[in-house]
Coordinates of C-alpha atoms (C1' of nucleotides) in Angstrom, one line a residue:
Chain A
M1094 CA -13.3 176.1 42.4
S1095 CA -11.6 178.6 40.1
V1096 CA -14.5 178.6 37.7
A1097 CA -15.5 182.2 38.3
T1098 CA -18.5 183.3 36.2
E1099 CA -17.6 186.8 35.2
S1100 CA -19.8 188.6 32.8
L1101 CA -18.2 187.9 29.5
G1102 CA -20.0 187.8 26.2
L1103 CA -20.2 184.0 26.3
D1104 CA -23.0 183.7 28.7
E1105 CA -25.8 183.5 26.2
M1106 CA -23.9 180.8 24.3
F1107 CA -24.2 178.5 27.3
G1108 CA -27.5 179.7 28.6
E1109 CA -26.2 180.5 32.1
R1110 CA -28.6 183.2 32.8
S1111 CA -27.7 184.8 36.1
S1112 CA -30.7 183.4 38.1
P1113 CA -32.0 185.4 41.1
S1114 CA -31.8 182.5 43.6
K1115 CA -28.2 182.3 44.7
S1116 CA -28.3 179.0 46.5
N1117 CA -30.0 177.3 43.7
S1118 CA -27.2 178.1 41.3
D1119 CA -24.6 177.1 43.8
S1120 CA -26.2 173.8 44.5
R1121 CA -26.4 173.1 40.8
R1122 CA -22.8 174.0 40.4
D1123 CA -21.7 171.7 43.2
I1124 CA -23.5 168.9 41.4
L1125 CA -21.7 169.7 38.2
V1126 CA -18.3 169.7 39.8
T1127 CA -18.9 166.5 41.7
A1128 CA -20.4 164.8 38.6
A1129 CA -17.4 165.8 36.6
N1130 CA -15.1 164.1 39.1
C1131 CA -17.2 160.9 39.1
F1132 CA -17.4 160.8 35.3
R1133 CA -13.6 161.3 35.2
E1134 CA -13.0 158.5 37.6
N1135 CA -15.4 155.9 36.3
G1136 CA -16.6 157.0 32.9
F1137 CA -20.1 158.0 31.9
S1138 CA -22.0 154.7 31.8
A1139 CA -20.0 153.2 34.7
T1140 CA -21.1 156.1 36.9
S1141 CA -24.5 155.8 38.6
I1142 CA -26.6 158.7 39.7
D1143 CA -26.4 157.2 43.2
D1144 CA -22.6 157.4 42.9
V1145 CA -22.8 161.1 42.3
A1146 CA -25.3 161.6 45.0
H1147 CA -23.2 159.7 47.5
A1148 CA -20.2 161.8 46.6
L1149 CA -22.4 164.8 47.2
R1150 CA -23.5 163.3 50.6
A1151 CA -27.0 163.6 49.2
T1152 CA -29.6 161.4 47.4
K1153 CA -30.9 161.0 43.9
G1154 CA -33.7 163.4 44.6
R1155 CA -31.4 166.4 44.7
I1156 CA -29.9 165.5 41.3
Y1157 CA -33.2 164.7 39.6
H1158 CA -34.5 168.0 40.9
H1159 CA -31.9 169.9 38.9
F1160 CA -31.4 167.6 35.9
R1161 CA -34.0 165.6 34.0
S1162 CA -31.8 162.6 33.3
K1163 CA -28.3 161.2 33.6
T1164 CA -27.6 162.2 30.1
D1165 CA -28.8 165.8 30.8
L1166 CA -26.4 165.9 33.7
F1167 CA -23.5 164.8 31.5
F1168 CA -24.4 167.3 28.8
A1169 CA -24.4 170.1 31.4
V1170 CA -20.9 169.0 32.6
Y1171 CA -19.8 169.0 29.0
R1172 CA -21.1 172.5 28.5
M1173 CA -19.3 173.7 31.6
G1174 CA -16.1 172.2 30.4
M1175 CA -16.4 173.9 27.0
E1176 CA -17.2 177.1 28.8
I1177 CA -14.0 176.9 30.8
N1178 CA -12.0 176.4 27.6
F1179 CA -13.7 179.3 25.8
R1180 CA -13.1 181.7 28.8
A1181 CA -9.5 180.7 28.9
T1182 CA -8.7 180.9 25.2
E1183 CA -11.1 183.3 23.6
P1184 CA -9.7 186.6 25.0
H1185 CA -6.4 185.9 23.3
T1186 CA -8.0 185.7 19.9
R1187 CA -8.7 189.4 19.8
G1188 CA -6.3 192.3 19.7
D1189 CA -3.7 193.3 17.2
A1190 CA -0.8 191.2 18.3
P1191 CA 1.1 189.2 15.6
A1192 CA -0.8 186.2 14.6
L1193 CA 1.8 183.8 15.8
L1194 CA 1.9 185.4 19.2
K1195 CA -1.8 185.2 19.5
L1196 CA -1.8 181.5 18.5
A1197 CA 1.0 180.8 21.1
R1198 CA -0.9 182.6 23.8
M1199 CA -4.1 180.8 23.0
S1200 CA -2.3 177.5 23.1
V1201 CA -0.6 178.1 26.4
A1202 CA -3.9 179.2 28.0
H1203 CA -5.7 176.2 26.6
S1204 CA -3.0 173.8 27.8
I1205 CA -3.0 175.2 31.3
A1206 CA -6.8 175.3 31.5
L1207 CA -6.7 171.6 30.5
M1208 CA -4.4 170.7 33.3
R1209 CA -6.2 172.8 35.9
E1210 CA -9.6 171.4 35.1
Q1211 CA -8.8 167.8 34.5
S1212 CA -12.2 166.4 35.4
F1213 CA -14.1 168.5 32.9
Q1214 CA -11.6 167.9 30.1
R1215 CA -11.9 164.1 30.4
V1216 CA -15.7 164.6 30.2
L1217 CA -15.1 166.4 27.0
A1218 CA -13.1 163.5 25.6
Q1219 CA -15.9 161.2 26.6
G1220 CA -18.3 163.4 24.9
V1221 CA -16.7 163.0 21.5
A1222 CA -16.6 159.3 22.1
L1223 CA -20.3 159.3 22.9
H1224 CA -20.8 161.1 19.6
Q1225 CA -18.9 158.6 17.6
Q1226 CA -21.0 156.0 19.3
G1227 CA -24.8 155.9 19.1
S1228 CA -26.9 157.9 21.4
T1229 CA -30.2 156.6 22.6
T1230 CA -33.1 159.0 21.9
A1231 CA -33.5 161.5 19.1
A1232 CA -33.6 164.5 21.4
Q1233 CA -30.4 163.5 23.1
R1234 CA -28.8 162.9 19.7
E1235 CA -29.8 166.4 18.7
T1236 CA -28.4 168.0 21.9
L1237 CA -25.2 166.0 21.5
S1238 CA -24.6 167.2 18.0
E1239 CA -25.3 170.7 19.3
L1240 CA -22.5 170.2 21.9
I1241 CA -20.2 168.9 19.1
D1242 CA -20.9 172.0 17.2
I1243 CA -19.7 174.1 20.2
R1244 CA -16.6 172.0 20.2
N1245 CA -16.1 172.4 16.5
S1246 CA -16.4 176.1 16.8
Y1247 CA -13.7 176.0 19.5
E1248 CA -11.4 174.0 17.3
A1249 CA -12.2 176.4 14.5
L1250 CA -10.8 179.1 16.7
F1251 CA -7.5 177.3 16.6
R1252 CA -7.6 176.4 13.0
K1253 CA -8.2 180.1 12.0
A1254 CA -5.4 181.2 14.3
I1255 CA -3.1 178.6 12.8
E1256 CA -3.9 179.6 9.2
A1257 CA -3.5 183.3 10.1
A1258 CA -0.1 182.6 11.6
A1259 CA 0.9 180.5 8.6
Q1260 CA -0.1 183.3 6.2
Q1261 CA 1.5 186.1 8.1
H1262 CA 4.8 184.2 8.6
K1263 CA 4.9 182.6 5.2
I1264 CA 4.7 179.0 6.4
K1265 CA 3.5 176.3 4.0
L1266 CA 0.8 174.1 5.5
S1267 CA 0.4 171.2 3.1
D1268 CA -2.9 170.2 4.8
P1269 CA -4.3 172.7 7.2
S1270 CA -7.0 170.4 8.5
I1271 CA -4.6 167.7 9.6
A1272 CA -2.2 170.2 10.8
S1273 CA -4.7 171.8 13.2
K1274 CA -5.9 168.4 14.3
S1275 CA -2.3 167.4 15.1
F1276 CA -1.7 170.7 16.8
L1277 CA -4.7 170.2 19.2
A1278 CA -3.8 166.6 19.7
V1279 CA -0.5 167.7 21.2
L1280 CA -2.1 170.2 23.5
N1281 CA -4.8 167.8 24.6
S1282 CA -2.4 164.9 25.2
T1283 CA -2.0 165.9 28.9
V1284 CA -5.5 164.5 29.5
F1285 CA -4.1 161.0 29.1
W1286 CA -1.0 161.2 31.2
Y1287 CA -0.9 164.4 33.4
S1288 CA -1.8 164.3 37.0
P1289 CA -1.1 167.3 39.2
R1290 CA 1.7 167.3 41.8
E1291 CA 1.3 168.3 45.4
D1292 CA 1.1 171.9 46.7
N1293 CA 1.6 174.4 43.9
P1294 CA 1.3 172.7 40.5
H1295 CA 1.3 176.0 38.7
A1296 CA 5.0 176.2 37.9
E1297 CA 4.9 172.6 36.7
Q1298 CA 1.9 173.2 34.5
L1299 CA 3.5 176.2 33.0
A1300 CA 6.6 174.3 32.1
I1301 CA 4.7 171.5 30.5
A1302 CA 2.5 174.0 28.6
R1303 CA 5.7 175.6 27.3
E1304 CA 7.0 172.3 26.1
L1305 CA 3.8 171.3 24.4
V1306 CA 3.3 174.6 22.6
T1307 CA 6.9 174.6 21.5
Y1308 CA 6.4 171.1 20.0
A1309 CA 3.0 172.0 18.5
L1310 CA 4.3 175.2 16.9
R1311 CA 7.4 173.4 15.5
G1312 CA 5.0 170.9 13.8
I1313 CA 3.6 173.7 11.7
G1314 CA 7.1 175.1 11.1
A1315 CA 7.0 178.0 13.5
D1316 CA 9.1 178.9 16.6
M1317 CA 7.8 179.6 20.0
P1318 CA 7.8 183.4 20.6
D1319 CA 9.2 184.2 24.0
E1320 CA 6.6 186.8 24.8
A1321 CA 4.0 184.1 24.7
L1322 CA 4.4 183.4 28.4
T1323 CA 4.4 187.0 29.7
F1324 CA 0.6 187.2 30.2
M1325 CA 0.5 184.6 32.9
E1326 CA 0.5 186.9 35.9
Q1327 CA -3.3 187.1 35.9
S1328 CA -3.8 183.5 36.7
N1329 CA -3.7 183.8 40.4
D1330 CA -7.3 183.7 41.5
E1331 CA -8.5 182.4 44.8
Chain B
M885 CA -9.3 140.0 8.7
S886 CA -5.7 141.0 7.9
V887 CA -4.5 139.9 11.2
A888 CA -2.2 137.2 10.0
T889 CA -0.5 135.3 12.7
E890 CA 2.9 134.6 11.3
S891 CA 5.5 133.1 13.5
L892 CA 7.3 136.1 14.8
G893 CA 9.1 136.2 18.1
L894 CA 6.2 137.9 19.8
D895 CA 4.0 134.9 20.3
E896 CA 5.0 134.1 23.8
M897 CA 4.6 137.7 24.8
F898 CA 0.9 137.4 24.2
G899 CA 0.5 133.7 25.0
E900 CA -1.0 132.8 21.6
R901 CA 0.3 129.3 21.6
S902 CA -0.6 127.7 18.2
S903 CA -3.3 125.3 19.5
P904 CA -3.9 122.1 17.7
S905 CA -7.7 122.6 17.3
K906 CA -8.1 124.9 14.4
S907 CA -11.7 125.7 14.6
N908 CA -11.4 126.6 18.3
S909 CA -8.9 129.3 17.6
D910 CA -10.9 130.6 14.7
S911 CA -14.1 130.9 16.7
R912 CA -12.2 132.7 19.5
R913 CA -10.8 135.1 17.0
D914 CA -14.2 135.8 15.5
I915 CA -15.4 136.7 19.0
L916 CA -12.5 139.0 19.5
V917 CA -13.1 140.8 16.2
T918 CA -16.8 141.2 16.8
A919 CA -16.3 142.3 20.4
A920 CA -13.8 144.9 19.2
N921 CA -16.4 146.4 16.9
C922 CA -19.0 146.4 19.7
F923 CA -16.6 148.0 22.1
R924 CA -15.7 150.6 19.6
E925 CA -19.3 151.5 18.8
N926 CA -20.7 151.5 22.3
G927 CA -17.8 151.5 24.8
F928 CA -17.0 148.9 27.3
S929 CA -19.6 149.2 30.0
A930 CA -22.4 150.2 27.5
T931 CA -21.8 147.0 25.6
S932 CA -23.5 143.9 26.9
I933 CA -22.4 140.4 26.4
D934 CA -25.7 139.8 24.7
D935 CA -24.9 142.6 22.2
V936 CA -21.7 140.8 21.2
A937 CA -23.5 137.5 21.0
H938 CA -26.2 139.0 18.9
A939 CA -23.6 140.5 16.5
L940 CA -22.1 137.0 16.3
R941 CA -25.5 135.5 15.6
A942 CA -24.9 133.4 18.7
T943 CA -25.7 133.4 22.4
K944 CA -23.9 134.1 25.6
G945 CA -22.9 130.5 26.0
R946 CA -20.4 130.7 23.2
I947 CA -18.7 133.7 24.6
Y948 CA -18.6 132.4 28.2
H949 CA -17.2 129.2 26.9
H950 CA -14.1 131.1 25.7
F951 CA -13.9 133.9 28.2
R952 CA -14.5 133.8 31.9
S953 CA -16.0 137.3 32.2
K954 CA -16.8 140.4 30.2
T955 CA -13.6 142.0 31.6
D956 CA -11.6 139.0 30.4
L957 CA -13.0 139.4 26.9
F958 CA -12.1 143.1 27.0
F959 CA -8.6 142.3 28.1
A960 CA -8.2 139.8 25.3
V961 CA -9.3 142.4 22.7
Y962 CA -6.8 144.8 24.2
R963 CA -4.0 142.2 23.9
M964 CA -4.9 141.6 20.3
G965 CA -4.8 145.3 19.6
M966 CA -1.4 145.6 21.1
E967 CA -0.2 142.6 19.2
I968 CA -1.3 144.2 15.9
N969 CA 0.7 147.3 16.8
F970 CA 3.8 145.3 17.7
R971 CA 3.7 143.3 14.6
A972 CA 3.4 146.4 12.5
T973 CA 6.1 148.4 14.2
E974 CA 8.6 146.2 15.7
P975 CA 10.2 144.9 12.5
H976 CA 11.4 148.4 11.7
T977 CA 13.2 148.9 14.9
R978 CA 15.8 146.4 13.8
G979 CA 18.4 146.7 11.1
D980 CA 21.1 149.2 10.5
A981 CA 19.3 152.0 8.8
P982 CA 19.8 155.5 10.0
A983 CA 18.0 156.2 13.3
L984 CA 15.8 158.8 11.8
L985 CA 14.7 156.6 8.9
K986 CA 13.9 153.8 11.3
L987 CA 11.8 156.1 13.4
A988 CA 10.0 157.4 10.4
R989 CA 9.2 153.9 9.1
M990 CA 8.0 152.9 12.6
S991 CA 5.8 155.9 12.7
V992 CA 4.3 155.4 9.2
A993 CA 3.6 151.7 10.0
H994 CA 2.1 152.6 13.3
S995 CA -0.1 155.2 11.9
I996 CA -1.4 153.0 9.1
A997 CA -2.0 150.1 11.4
L998 CA -4.0 152.5 13.5
M999 CA -6.3 153.5 10.7
R1000 CA -6.7 149.9 9.4
E1001 CA -7.6 148.4 12.7
Q1002 CA -9.8 151.2 14.1
S1003 CA -11.9 149.0 16.4
F1004 CA -8.9 147.6 18.3
Q1005 CA -7.3 150.9 18.6
R1006 CA -10.3 152.5 20.2
V1007 CA -10.3 149.6 22.6
L1008 CA -6.7 150.4 23.5
A1009 CA -7.8 154.0 24.2
Q1010 CA -10.6 152.7 26.5
G1011 CA -8.0 150.5 28.2
V1012 CA -5.9 153.4 29.4
A1013 CA -9.1 155.1 30.5
L1014 CA -10.1 152.0 32.5
H1015 CA -6.6 152.1 34.1
Q1016 CA -7.0 155.7 35.1
Q1017 CA -10.3 154.7 36.6
G1018 CA -10.7 152.0 39.3
S1019 CA -11.0 148.4 38.3
T1020 CA -13.2 146.1 40.3
T1021 CA -11.4 143.1 41.6
A1022 CA -7.8 142.7 42.6
A1023 CA -7.1 140.1 39.9
Q1024 CA -8.5 142.3 37.2
R1025 CA -6.4 145.2 38.5
E1026 CA -3.3 143.1 38.2
T1027 CA -4.1 141.9 34.7
L1028 CA -4.8 145.5 33.7
S1029 CA -1.6 146.8 35.0
E1030 CA 0.1 144.0 33.1
L1031 CA -1.5 145.2 29.9
I1032 CA -0.5 148.8 30.7
D1033 CA 3.1 147.4 31.0
I1034 CA 2.8 146.1 27.5
R1035 CA 1.6 149.4 26.3
N1036 CA 4.4 151.2 28.1
S1037 CA 7.0 148.9 26.5
Y1038 CA 5.5 149.8 23.1
E1039 CA 5.7 153.5 23.8
A1040 CA 9.3 152.9 25.0
L1041 CA 10.0 151.5 21.5
F1042 CA 9.2 154.9 20.2
R1043 CA 10.9 156.8 22.9
K1044 CA 14.1 155.0 22.3
A1045 CA 13.9 155.5 18.6
I1046 CA 13.2 159.2 19.1
E1047 CA 16.2 159.5 21.4
A1048 CA 18.4 157.6 19.1
A1049 CA 17.4 159.8 16.2
A1050 CA 17.9 162.9 18.2
Q1051 CA 21.4 161.8 19.2
Q1052 CA 22.5 160.7 15.8
H1053 CA 21.2 163.8 14.1
K1054 CA 22.3 166.2 16.8
I1055 CA 18.8 167.4 17.7
K1056 CA 18.2 169.0 21.1
L1057 CA 15.3 167.5 23.0
S1058 CA 14.6 169.7 26.0
D1059 CA 12.3 167.1 27.5
P1060 CA 12.4 163.6 25.9
S1061 CA 9.5 162.4 27.9
I1062 CA 7.1 165.1 26.8
A1063 CA 8.5 165.0 23.3
S1064 CA 7.7 161.3 22.9
K1065 CA 4.3 161.7 24.4
S1066 CA 3.5 164.5 22.0
F1067 CA 4.9 162.5 19.1
L1068 CA 2.6 159.6 19.8
A1069 CA -0.3 161.9 20.5
V1070 CA 0.0 163.1 16.9
L1071 CA 0.2 159.7 15.4
N1072 CA -2.7 158.4 17.6
S1073 CA -5.0 161.4 16.9
T1074 CA -6.6 159.6 13.9
V1075 CA -8.5 157.5 16.4
F1076 CA -10.7 160.5 17.2
W1077 CA -11.5 161.8 13.8
Y1078 CA -10.6 159.3 11.0
S1079 CA -13.1 157.1 9.5
P1080 CA -12.3 155.1 6.3
R1081 CA -13.6 156.1 2.9
E1082 CA -15.2 153.8 0.4
D1083 CA -13.4 151.2 -1.7
N1084 CA -9.7 151.4 -1.4
P1085 CA -8.8 153.6 1.6
H1086 CA -5.1 152.6 1.3
A1087 CA -4.0 155.6 -0.6
E1088 CA -5.8 157.9 1.7
Q1089 CA -4.4 156.3 4.7
L1090 CA -0.9 156.6 3.3
A1091 CA -1.4 160.3 2.6
I1092 CA -2.6 160.9 6.1
A1093 CA 0.2 158.9 7.6
R1094 CA 2.7 160.9 5.6
E1095 CA 1.2 164.2 6.9
L1096 CA 1.1 163.0 10.5
V1097 CA 4.6 161.7 10.5
T1098 CA 5.9 164.9 8.9
Y1099 CA 4.2 166.9 11.6
A1100 CA 5.4 164.7 14.4
L1101 CA 9.0 164.7 13.2
R1102 CA 9.1 168.4 12.8
G1103 CA 8.0 168.7 16.4
I1104 CA 11.3 167.1 17.5
G1105 CA 13.1 169.2 14.9
A1106 CA 13.7 166.6 12.2
D1107 CA 12.6 166.4 8.6
M1108 CA 10.7 163.5 7.0
P1109 CA 13.1 161.3 5.1
D1110 CA 11.7 160.5 1.7
E1111 CA 12.8 156.9 1.8
A1112 CA 10.4 156.4 4.7
L1113 CA 7.5 155.4 2.5
T1114 CA 9.3 153.1 0.1
F1115 CA 8.7 150.0 2.2
M1116 CA 5.0 150.1 1.8
E1117 CA 4.8 147.6 -1.1
Q1118 CA 4.4 144.7 1.3
S1119 CA 1.1 145.9 2.7
N1120 CA -1.1 144.1 0.3
D1121 CA -2.3 141.0 2.0
E1122 CA -5.6 139.3 1.4
Chain C
dT1087 C1' -50.7 182.2 59.6
dT1088 C1' -51.1 180.0 55.9
dG1089 C1' -50.5 178.6 51.5
dA1090 C1' -47.6 177.9 47.9
dC1091 C1' -43.5 176.6 46.1
dA1092 C1' -38.6 175.3 46.1
dA1093 C1' -35.3 172.0 47.5
dC1094 C1' -34.6 168.2 48.7
dA1095 C1' -35.2 162.9 51.0
dT1096 C1' -37.5 158.3 50.9
dA1097 C1' -39.5 154.5 49.0
dC1098 C1' -40.6 152.1 45.2
dT1099 C1' -40.9 150.0 40.2
dC1100 C1' -39.0 147.7 36.5
dG1101 C1' -36.2 146.7 32.7
dG1102 C1' -31.7 145.3 31.6
dT1103 C1' -27.4 142.6 32.4
dA1104 C1' -23.5 139.7 34.3
dG1105 C1' -23.0 135.3 35.5
dT1106 C1' -24.5 130.3 36.2
dA1107 C1' -26.6 125.8 35.7
dT1108 C1' -27.9 122.7 32.7
dG1109 C1' -29.2 120.7 28.4
dT1110 C1' -27.8 119.2 23.5
dT1111 C1' -25.1 118.1 19.5
dC1112 C1' -21.1 116.5 17.3
dC1113 C1' -16.6 114.9 17.0
dT1114 C1' -12.8 112.1 18.4
dC1115 C1' -10.2 108.5 20.4
dT1116 C1' -9.9 103.9 21.8
Chain D
dA244 C1' -19.8 101.5 19.2
dG245 C1' -19.7 104.1 23.1
dA246 C1' -17.5 107.1 26.3
dG247 C1' -16.0 111.4 27.0
dG248 C1' -15.4 116.0 26.1
dA249 C1' -15.5 120.2 23.3
dA250 C1' -18.5 123.7 21.6
dC251 C1' -22.0 125.6 21.9
dA252 C1' -27.6 126.9 23.1
dT253 C1' -31.4 127.5 26.6
dA254 C1' -33.2 128.8 30.8
dC255 C1' -32.8 130.9 35.0
dT256 C1' -31.2 133.8 39.0
dA257 C1' -29.9 137.8 41.4
dC258 C1' -28.8 142.3 41.3
dC259 C1' -28.0 146.8 40.0
dG260 C1' -29.4 151.2 38.4
dA261 C1' -32.4 154.8 35.9
dG262 C1' -36.4 156.9 36.6
dT263 C1' -40.8 158.0 39.3
dA264 C1' -44.0 159.0 42.9
dT265 C1' -44.6 160.8 47.0
dG266 C1' -43.4 162.6 51.5
dT267 C1' -40.9 166.3 54.3
dT268 C1' -38.8 170.7 55.5
dG269 C1' -37.8 175.4 55.1
dT270 C1' -38.8 180.0 53.2
dC271 C1' -41.2 183.8 51.5
dA272 C1' -45.0 186.5 50.2
dA273 C1' -49.6 188.2 50.9

DNA sequence: TTGACAACATACTCGGTAGTATGTTCCTCT
DNA sequence: AGAGGAACATACTACCGAGTATGTTGTCAA
């Protein structure tokens, strides 16, 4: 499902130790993907474990064999969604390209990953909502704030890139915090209105990403560098 | 609660006929405000009617006397939230000010209303989520799409203002639809991270609104007109 | 071959919750 | 003054859904 687990340096961050039993990991992954779709369609608390099991053509037993509780399942889906984002974005933070170009490439990669993995991204949105609300147990609350930390570190990736670009290109950011929040708000907005077209949505997604990044960069007073889209040949897997 | 119901032309849009019994309307309004807070804190399906009743220091009977179902209550809260937004924004769409100035004033008013009435705004966000998901009965589905229509007409208010400003100031919008979606995404982003400070949050909210509108306007290639904030003397009610 | 364990399925409990049915109080109109 | 209804509270039902306890099947290792 285009969520290839290559050996990047992020594995230990998400605790995805390459387990010896292959089928076990596959089954778990199928549950995560199916659960992500259910959570997207019905929301967390409106989705029952039986719903996920039915979508899997299985029963609760299978899910509870892999996850301790419904909340645990949700957290695992959240982790996987964040992992997708990191794998898409983090490679572009390195290298010695100009800061603005790096920022633009990060943004395009993030935006496209967002549209390609809609289910997981909506779960991420629900995750922050759950955080603003009150979790049940203390352990869950701790795990949740750990997930929020991961998200914050992801947003910090963008914030640093924005500030680096601003410094290098002599842009004045009156409030870097609000600027980066607005920046990501634009990129993330597709979650609320985008739904993929038929056949090959890749061209459409690329065009939308280009529009969004152009808008977001203008907001901080920068122009979209044309080379920002030239790295996109790699994105044909499967 | 700073939701004054003056006689604007919007009343029939929301069916808030000025009923003769005063206490009835007040009680209903209290339920809506309390329900909005509960929905904000726990989400729709995680909030029970008994929760709302408890927060009201009352019982279910009171709520079910005014609303047929939990979904009806949610819809009423949604309507009230949209009404707040319309009352804040719509006055600035009229008049013969320059298009860009009108757009800026609408945006500032919208942004501040968003921060002042957090509870209702989060319910609005949940409403679109519910729409993307599947409602239960057919009647609810119809009502929900009616509410989405109201929201769309509200967004159309901004889209028209953006296009008018673009035309009048000779700005090139490569994709007006995405531009307006991004524009509103920036203004609405406070829902996810803003929480009011102590005492008088008005100055803080105004500063944030100024930042957001500046960012959003830059995204479409326009500069924030300084007169956009001069209308804000009226906002001291209660 | 067997025993042990993984990977499920089946069958059940039990607390919570939407909705209803029915009382009770107070006000208002005639 | 009394009849009727609005505005609730109380008591109850019926069901759903999270979690558990236990059974079943395959597999692999010794």
